[in-house]
CSV table of C-alpha atoms in Angstrom, one decimal:
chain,number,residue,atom,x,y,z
A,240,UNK,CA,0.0,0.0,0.0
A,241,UNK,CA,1.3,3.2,1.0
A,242,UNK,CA,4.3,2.0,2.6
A,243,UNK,CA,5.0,-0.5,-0.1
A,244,UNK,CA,4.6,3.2,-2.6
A,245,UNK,CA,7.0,4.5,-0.5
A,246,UNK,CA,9.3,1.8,-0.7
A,247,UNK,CA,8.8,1.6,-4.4
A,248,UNK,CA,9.5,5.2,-4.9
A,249,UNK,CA,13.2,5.3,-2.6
A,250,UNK,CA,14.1,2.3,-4.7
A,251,UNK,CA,13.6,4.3,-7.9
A,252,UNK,CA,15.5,7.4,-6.5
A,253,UNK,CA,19.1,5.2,-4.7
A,254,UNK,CA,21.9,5.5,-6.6
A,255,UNK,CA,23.6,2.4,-4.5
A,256,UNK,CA,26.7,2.2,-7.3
A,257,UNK,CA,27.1,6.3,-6.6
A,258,UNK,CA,27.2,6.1,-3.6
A,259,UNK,CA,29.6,3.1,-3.3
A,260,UNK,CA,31.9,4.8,-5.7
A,261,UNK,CA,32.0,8.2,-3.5
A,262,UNK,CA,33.2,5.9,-0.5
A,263,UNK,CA,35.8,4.7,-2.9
A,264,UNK,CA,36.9,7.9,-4.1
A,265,UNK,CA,37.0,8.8,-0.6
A,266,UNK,CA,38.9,6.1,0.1
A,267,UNK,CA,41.6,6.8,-2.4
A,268,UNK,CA,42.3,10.2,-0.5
A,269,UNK,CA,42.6,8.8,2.5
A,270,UNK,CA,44.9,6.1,0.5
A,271,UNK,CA,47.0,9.2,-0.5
A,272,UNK,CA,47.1,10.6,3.2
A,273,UNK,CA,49.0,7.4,4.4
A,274,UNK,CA,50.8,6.7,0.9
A,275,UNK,CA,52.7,9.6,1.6
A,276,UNK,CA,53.8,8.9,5.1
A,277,UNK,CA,54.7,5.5,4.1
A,278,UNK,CA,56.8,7.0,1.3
A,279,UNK,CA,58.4,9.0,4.1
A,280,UNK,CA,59.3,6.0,6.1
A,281,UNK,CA,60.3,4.0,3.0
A,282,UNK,CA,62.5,7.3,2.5
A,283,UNK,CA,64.1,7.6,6.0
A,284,UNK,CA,64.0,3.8,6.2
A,285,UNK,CA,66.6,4.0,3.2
A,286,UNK,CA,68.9,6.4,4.4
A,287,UNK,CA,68.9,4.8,7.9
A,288,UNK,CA,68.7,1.4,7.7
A,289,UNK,CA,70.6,-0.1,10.6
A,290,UNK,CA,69.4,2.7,12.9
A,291,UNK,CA,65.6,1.6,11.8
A,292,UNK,CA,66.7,-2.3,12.7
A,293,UNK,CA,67.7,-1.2,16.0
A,294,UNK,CA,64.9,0.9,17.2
A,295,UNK,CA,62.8,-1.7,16.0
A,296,UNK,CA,64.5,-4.0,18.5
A,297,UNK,CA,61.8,-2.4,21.0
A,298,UNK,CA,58.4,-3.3,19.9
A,299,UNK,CA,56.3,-5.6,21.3
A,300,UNK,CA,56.0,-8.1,18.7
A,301,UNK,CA,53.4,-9.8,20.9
A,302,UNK,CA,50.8,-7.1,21.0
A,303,UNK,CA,51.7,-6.4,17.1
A,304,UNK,CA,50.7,-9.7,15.8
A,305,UNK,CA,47.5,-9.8,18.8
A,306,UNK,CA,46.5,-6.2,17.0
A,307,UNK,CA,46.8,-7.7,13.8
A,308,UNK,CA,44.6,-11.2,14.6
A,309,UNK,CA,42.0,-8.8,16.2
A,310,UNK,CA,41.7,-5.9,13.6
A,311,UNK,CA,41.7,-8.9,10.4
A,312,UNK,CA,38.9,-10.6,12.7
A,313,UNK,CA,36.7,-7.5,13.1
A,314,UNK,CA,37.4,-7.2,9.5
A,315,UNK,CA,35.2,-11.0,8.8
A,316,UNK,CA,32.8,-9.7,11.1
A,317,UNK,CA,32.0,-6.5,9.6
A,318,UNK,CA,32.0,-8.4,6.1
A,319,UNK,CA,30.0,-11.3,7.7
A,320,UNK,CA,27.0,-8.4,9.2
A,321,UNK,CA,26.6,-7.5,5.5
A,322,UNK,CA,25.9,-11.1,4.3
A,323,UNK,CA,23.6,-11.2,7.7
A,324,UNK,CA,21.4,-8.4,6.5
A,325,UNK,CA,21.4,-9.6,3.4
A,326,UNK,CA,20.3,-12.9,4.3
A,327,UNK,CA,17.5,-10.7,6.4
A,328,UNK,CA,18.8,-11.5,9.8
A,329,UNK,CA,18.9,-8.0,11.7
A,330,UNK,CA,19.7,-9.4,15.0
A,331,UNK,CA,22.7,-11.4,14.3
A,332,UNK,CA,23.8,-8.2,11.6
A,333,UNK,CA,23.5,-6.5,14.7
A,334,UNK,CA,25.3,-8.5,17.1
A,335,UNK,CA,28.4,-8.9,14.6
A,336,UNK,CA,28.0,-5.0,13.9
A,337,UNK,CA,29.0,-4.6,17.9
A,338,UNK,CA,31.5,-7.3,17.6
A,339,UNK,CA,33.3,-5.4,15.4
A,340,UNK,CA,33.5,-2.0,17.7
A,341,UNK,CA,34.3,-4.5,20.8
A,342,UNK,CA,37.4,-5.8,18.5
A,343,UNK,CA,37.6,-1.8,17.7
A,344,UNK,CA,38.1,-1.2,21.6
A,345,UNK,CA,40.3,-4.0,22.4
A,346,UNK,CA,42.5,-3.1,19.7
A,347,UNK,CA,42.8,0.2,21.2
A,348,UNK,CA,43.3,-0.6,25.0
A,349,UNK,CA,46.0,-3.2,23.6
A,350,UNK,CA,47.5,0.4,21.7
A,351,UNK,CA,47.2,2.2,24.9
A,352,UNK,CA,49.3,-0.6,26.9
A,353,UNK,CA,51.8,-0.6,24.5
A,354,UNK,CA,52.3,3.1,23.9
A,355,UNK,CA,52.4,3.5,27.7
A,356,UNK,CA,55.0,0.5,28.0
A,357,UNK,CA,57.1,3.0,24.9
A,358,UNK,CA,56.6,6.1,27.0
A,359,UNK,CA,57.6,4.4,30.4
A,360,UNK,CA,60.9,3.1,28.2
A,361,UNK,CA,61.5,6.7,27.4
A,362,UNK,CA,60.6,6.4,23.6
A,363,UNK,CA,58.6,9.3,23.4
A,364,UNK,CA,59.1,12.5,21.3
A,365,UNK,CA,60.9,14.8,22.4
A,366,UNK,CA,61.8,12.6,25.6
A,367,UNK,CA,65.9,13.2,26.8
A,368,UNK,CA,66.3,9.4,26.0
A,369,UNK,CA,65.3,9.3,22.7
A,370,UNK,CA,66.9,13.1,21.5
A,371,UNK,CA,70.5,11.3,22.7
A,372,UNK,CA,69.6,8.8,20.3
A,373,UNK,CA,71.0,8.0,16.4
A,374,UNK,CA,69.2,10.5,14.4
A,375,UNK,CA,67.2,7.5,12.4
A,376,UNK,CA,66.1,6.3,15.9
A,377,UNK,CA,64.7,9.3,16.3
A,378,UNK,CA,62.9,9.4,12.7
A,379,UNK,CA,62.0,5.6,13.9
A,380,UNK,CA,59.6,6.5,16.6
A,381,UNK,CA,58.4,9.9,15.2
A,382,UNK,CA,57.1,7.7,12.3
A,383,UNK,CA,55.8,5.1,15.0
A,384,UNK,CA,53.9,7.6,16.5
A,385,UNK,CA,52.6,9.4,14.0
A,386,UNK,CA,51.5,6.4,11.4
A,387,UNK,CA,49.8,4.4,14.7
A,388,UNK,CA,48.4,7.3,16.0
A,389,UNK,CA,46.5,8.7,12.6
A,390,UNK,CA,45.8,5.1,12.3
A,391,UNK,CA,44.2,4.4,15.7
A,392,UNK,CA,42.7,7.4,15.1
A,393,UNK,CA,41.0,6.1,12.2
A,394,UNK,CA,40.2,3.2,14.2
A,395,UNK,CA,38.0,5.8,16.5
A,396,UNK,CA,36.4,6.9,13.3
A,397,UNK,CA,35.4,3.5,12.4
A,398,UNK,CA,33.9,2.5,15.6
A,399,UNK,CA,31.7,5.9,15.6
A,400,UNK,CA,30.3,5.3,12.0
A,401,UNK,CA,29.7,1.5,12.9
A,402,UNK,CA,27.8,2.6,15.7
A,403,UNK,CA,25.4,4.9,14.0
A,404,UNK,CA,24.9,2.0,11.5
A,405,UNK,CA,23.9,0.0,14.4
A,406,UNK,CA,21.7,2.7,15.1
A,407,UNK,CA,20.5,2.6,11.7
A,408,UNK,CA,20.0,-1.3,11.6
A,409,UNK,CA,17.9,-0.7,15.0
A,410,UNK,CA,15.8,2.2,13.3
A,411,UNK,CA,15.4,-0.1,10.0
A,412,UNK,CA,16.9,2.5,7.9
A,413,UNK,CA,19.1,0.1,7.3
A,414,UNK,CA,17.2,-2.9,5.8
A,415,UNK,CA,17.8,-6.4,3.7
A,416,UNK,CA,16.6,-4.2,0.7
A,417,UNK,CA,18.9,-1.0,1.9
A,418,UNK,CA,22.3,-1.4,3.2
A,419,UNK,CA,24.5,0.3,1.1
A,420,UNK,CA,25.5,2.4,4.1
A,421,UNK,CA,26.3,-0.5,6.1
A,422,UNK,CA,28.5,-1.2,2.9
A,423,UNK,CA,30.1,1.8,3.0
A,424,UNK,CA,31.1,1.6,6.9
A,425,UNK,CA,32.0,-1.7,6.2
A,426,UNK,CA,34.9,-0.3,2.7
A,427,UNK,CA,36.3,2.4,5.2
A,428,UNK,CA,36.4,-0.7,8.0
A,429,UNK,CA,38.4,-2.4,5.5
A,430,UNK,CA,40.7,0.2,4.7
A,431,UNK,CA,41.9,0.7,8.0
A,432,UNK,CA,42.5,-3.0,8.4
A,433,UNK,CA,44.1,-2.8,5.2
A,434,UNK,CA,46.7,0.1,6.6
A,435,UNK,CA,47.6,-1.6,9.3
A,436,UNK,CA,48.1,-5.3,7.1
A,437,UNK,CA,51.2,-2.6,5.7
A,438,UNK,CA,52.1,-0.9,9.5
A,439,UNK,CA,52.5,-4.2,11.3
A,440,UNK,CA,55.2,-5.9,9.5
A,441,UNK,CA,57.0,-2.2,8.5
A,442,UNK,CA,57.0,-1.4,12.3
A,443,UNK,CA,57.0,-4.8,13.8
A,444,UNK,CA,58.6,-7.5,11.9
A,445,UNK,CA,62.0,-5.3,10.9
A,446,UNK,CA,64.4,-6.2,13.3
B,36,UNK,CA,8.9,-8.2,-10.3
B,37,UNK,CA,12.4,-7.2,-10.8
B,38,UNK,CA,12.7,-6.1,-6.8
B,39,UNK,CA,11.4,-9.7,-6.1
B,40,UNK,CA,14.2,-11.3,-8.3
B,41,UNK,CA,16.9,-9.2,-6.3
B,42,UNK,CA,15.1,-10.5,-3.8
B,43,UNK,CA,15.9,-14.3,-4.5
B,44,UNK,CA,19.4,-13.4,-5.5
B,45,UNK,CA,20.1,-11.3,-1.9
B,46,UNK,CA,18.7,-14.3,0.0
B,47,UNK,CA,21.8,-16.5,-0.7
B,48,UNK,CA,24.2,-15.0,0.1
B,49,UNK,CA,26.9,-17.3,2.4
B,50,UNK,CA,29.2,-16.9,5.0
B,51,UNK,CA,31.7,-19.8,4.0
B,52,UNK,CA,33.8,-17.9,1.5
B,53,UNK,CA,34.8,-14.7,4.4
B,54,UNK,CA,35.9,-17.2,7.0
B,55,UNK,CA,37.9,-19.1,4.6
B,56,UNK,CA,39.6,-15.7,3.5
B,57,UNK,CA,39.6,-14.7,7.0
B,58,UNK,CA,41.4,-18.1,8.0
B,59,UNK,CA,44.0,-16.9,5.2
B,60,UNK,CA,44.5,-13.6,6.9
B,61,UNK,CA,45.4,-15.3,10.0
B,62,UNK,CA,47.8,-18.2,8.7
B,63,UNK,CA,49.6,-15.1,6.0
B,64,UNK,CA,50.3,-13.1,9.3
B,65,UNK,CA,51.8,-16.2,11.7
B,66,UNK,CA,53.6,-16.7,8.0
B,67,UNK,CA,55.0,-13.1,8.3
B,68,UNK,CA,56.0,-13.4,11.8
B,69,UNK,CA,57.5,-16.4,11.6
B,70,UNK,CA,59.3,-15.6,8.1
B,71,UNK,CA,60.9,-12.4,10.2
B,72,UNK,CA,62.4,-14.7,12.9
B,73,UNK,CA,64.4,-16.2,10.5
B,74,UNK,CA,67.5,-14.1,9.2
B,75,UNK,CA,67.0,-13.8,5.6
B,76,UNK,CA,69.1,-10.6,5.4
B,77,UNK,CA,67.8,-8.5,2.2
B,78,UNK,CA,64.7,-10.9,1.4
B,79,UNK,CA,63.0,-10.3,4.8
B,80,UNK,CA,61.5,-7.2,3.9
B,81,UNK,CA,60.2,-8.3,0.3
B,82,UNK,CA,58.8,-11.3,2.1
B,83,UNK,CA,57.1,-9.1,4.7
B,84,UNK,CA,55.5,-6.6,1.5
B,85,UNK,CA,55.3,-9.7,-0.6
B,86,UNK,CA,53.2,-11.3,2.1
B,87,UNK,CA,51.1,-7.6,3.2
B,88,UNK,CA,49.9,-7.3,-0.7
B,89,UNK,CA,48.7,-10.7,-0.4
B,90,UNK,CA,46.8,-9.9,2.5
B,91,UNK,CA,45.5,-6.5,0.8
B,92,UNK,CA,44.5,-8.7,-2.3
B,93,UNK,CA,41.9,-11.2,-0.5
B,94,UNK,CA,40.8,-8.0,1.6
B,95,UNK,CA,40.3,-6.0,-1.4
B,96,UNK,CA,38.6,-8.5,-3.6
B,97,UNK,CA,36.7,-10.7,-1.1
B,98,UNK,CA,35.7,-8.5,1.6
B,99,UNK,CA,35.1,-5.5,-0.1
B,100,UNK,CA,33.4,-6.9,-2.6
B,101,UNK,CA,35.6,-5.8,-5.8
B,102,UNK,CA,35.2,-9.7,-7.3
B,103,UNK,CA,31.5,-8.9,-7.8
B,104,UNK,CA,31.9,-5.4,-8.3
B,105,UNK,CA,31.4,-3.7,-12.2
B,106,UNK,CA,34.5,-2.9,-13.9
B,107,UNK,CA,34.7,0.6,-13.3
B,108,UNK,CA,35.4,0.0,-9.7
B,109,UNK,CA,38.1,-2.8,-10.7
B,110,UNK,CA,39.7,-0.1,-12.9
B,111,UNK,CA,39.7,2.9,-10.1
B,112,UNK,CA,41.8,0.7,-7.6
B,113,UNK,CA,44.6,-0.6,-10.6
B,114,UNK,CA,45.0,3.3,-11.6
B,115,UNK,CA,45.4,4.0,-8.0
B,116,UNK,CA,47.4,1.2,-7.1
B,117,UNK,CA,49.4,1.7,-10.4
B,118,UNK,CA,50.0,5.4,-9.4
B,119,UNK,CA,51.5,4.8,-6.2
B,120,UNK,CA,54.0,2.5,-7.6
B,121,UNK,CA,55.4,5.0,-9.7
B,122,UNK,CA,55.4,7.4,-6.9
B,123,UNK,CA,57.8,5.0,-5.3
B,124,UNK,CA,59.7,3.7,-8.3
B,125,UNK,CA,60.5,7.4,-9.2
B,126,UNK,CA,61.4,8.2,-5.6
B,127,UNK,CA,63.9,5.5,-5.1
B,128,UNK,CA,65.3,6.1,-8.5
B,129,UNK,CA,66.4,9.5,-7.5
B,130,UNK,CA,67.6,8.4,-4.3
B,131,UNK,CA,69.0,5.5,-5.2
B,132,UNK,CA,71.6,7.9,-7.4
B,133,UNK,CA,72.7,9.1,-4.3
């Protein structure tokens, strides 16, 4: 009847491949936002490649590879609340929509351990330890800081938008016949995982 | 009638082929972590990139859809991804003439 009008008539009017294509466009900015940082590291990496091996020495390998599990795992159940709506299950599209901000927050706490463990070692900018350092283990940690930072940063991002498309999915503006914004959450969800896929092993794994 | 057939199409969609991929993910990073223990001198960072694009790949394709997306969006991420490759090639060949 009216509703089903209604329904009709938003169908006609979506644009579901436009709107996907703006979140890739947008995507490809923010591809060039951390492109150029990690032509900056690949840069200073070059020029100072045994300091880079050393400072490396520090990291928690542990957390890194934990961080990596959790984030590629919020990753499958972001994808998996798609296919969950699609299939016309709301609840469970909702559940694995929280699961993925839970796996958001852990990954941040597990961040906040770690950065605090750096700090505590004095490996913080500007810190008296660090400025007595090799010049390249001082470009090693500014880069640390900076490419984990805007990228937990981004994390924070994510969990917001996945949140409001919780809210959505409660409010049924998402729906099994409407989800292209849950789609969209979902490729900038992706991305971030994607970032870090490239952060891990750079930051991590060098040593 | 051609909502309805969306309709069928939608309704099937499975779970299966993320978990494999996600199961990927996982074994590719205790690959990476385990390939970085081992001293492979100049290799170890091409393994560790070799290993991340990998990873990117079955992100990019499976769990953002771009296997079943039209070609315009395949075409978008190769210019992109093309792009920053010659960023880096022509940054390393100037600073590799150092």
């Amino acid at each position: 009847m009216s509703s089903q009008e209604h329904a009709a008539s938003a169908h006609v009017h979506r644009d579901d491949i436009g709107s996907k294509m703006g979140m890739w466009l947008f995507l490809f900015t923010e591809l060039i936002l951390f492109g150029g940082m990690f032509f900056m590291y690949a840069v200073y990496r070059f020029l100072h490649q045994s300091d880079f091996h050393v400072a490396a020495k520090s990291m928690n390998v542990l957390i890194g590879t934990t961080n990596t599990a959790i984030l590629l795992t919020s990753s499958l159940t972001i994808a998996l609340s798609i296919t969950a709506i699609q299939n016309r299950k709301k609840m469970l599209s909702l559940i694995l929509q929280g699961i993925t901000v839970m796996f958001g927050l852990v990954f941040l706490i597990n961040k906040y351990f770690e950065w605090s463990a750096e700090i505590h070692h004095g490996n913080y900018p500007g810190s008296p330890e660090l400025i007595s350092q090799s010049p390249g283990h001082i470009l090693f940690f500014g880069l640390y800081y900076v490419m984990t930072g805007l990228h937990g940063l981004h994390v924070i991002i994510g969990m917001v938008v996945i949140m409001f498309m919780m809210r959505f999915t409660i409010k049924d503006i998402i729906t099994p016949d409407n989800y292209v914004k849950l789609e969209a959450a979902g490729l900038y969800w992706h991305l971030v995982d994607i970032i870090w896929i490239f952060l891990f092993p750079l930051f991590y794994l060098i040593t | 009638m051609e909502k309805n057939e969306t309709h069928v199409e939608h309704s099937n969609h499975s779970y299966g082929k993320y978990i494999v991929v996600w199961m990927a993910l996982l074994t590719l990073t205790a690959i990476t972590v385990v390939v970085a223990g081992v001293n492979l001198g100049e290799v170890t960072i091409a393994a560790a990139i070799i290993i991340a694009s990998i990873k990117s790949y079955l992100v990019l394709t499976v769990f953002m859809h771009l296997n079943v997306e039209s070609k315009p969006f395949k075409i978008f991420v190769m210019v992109a991804i093309f792009f920053i490759i010659v960023s880096l090639v022509l940054l390393f060949s100037d600073y590799s003439n150092m």
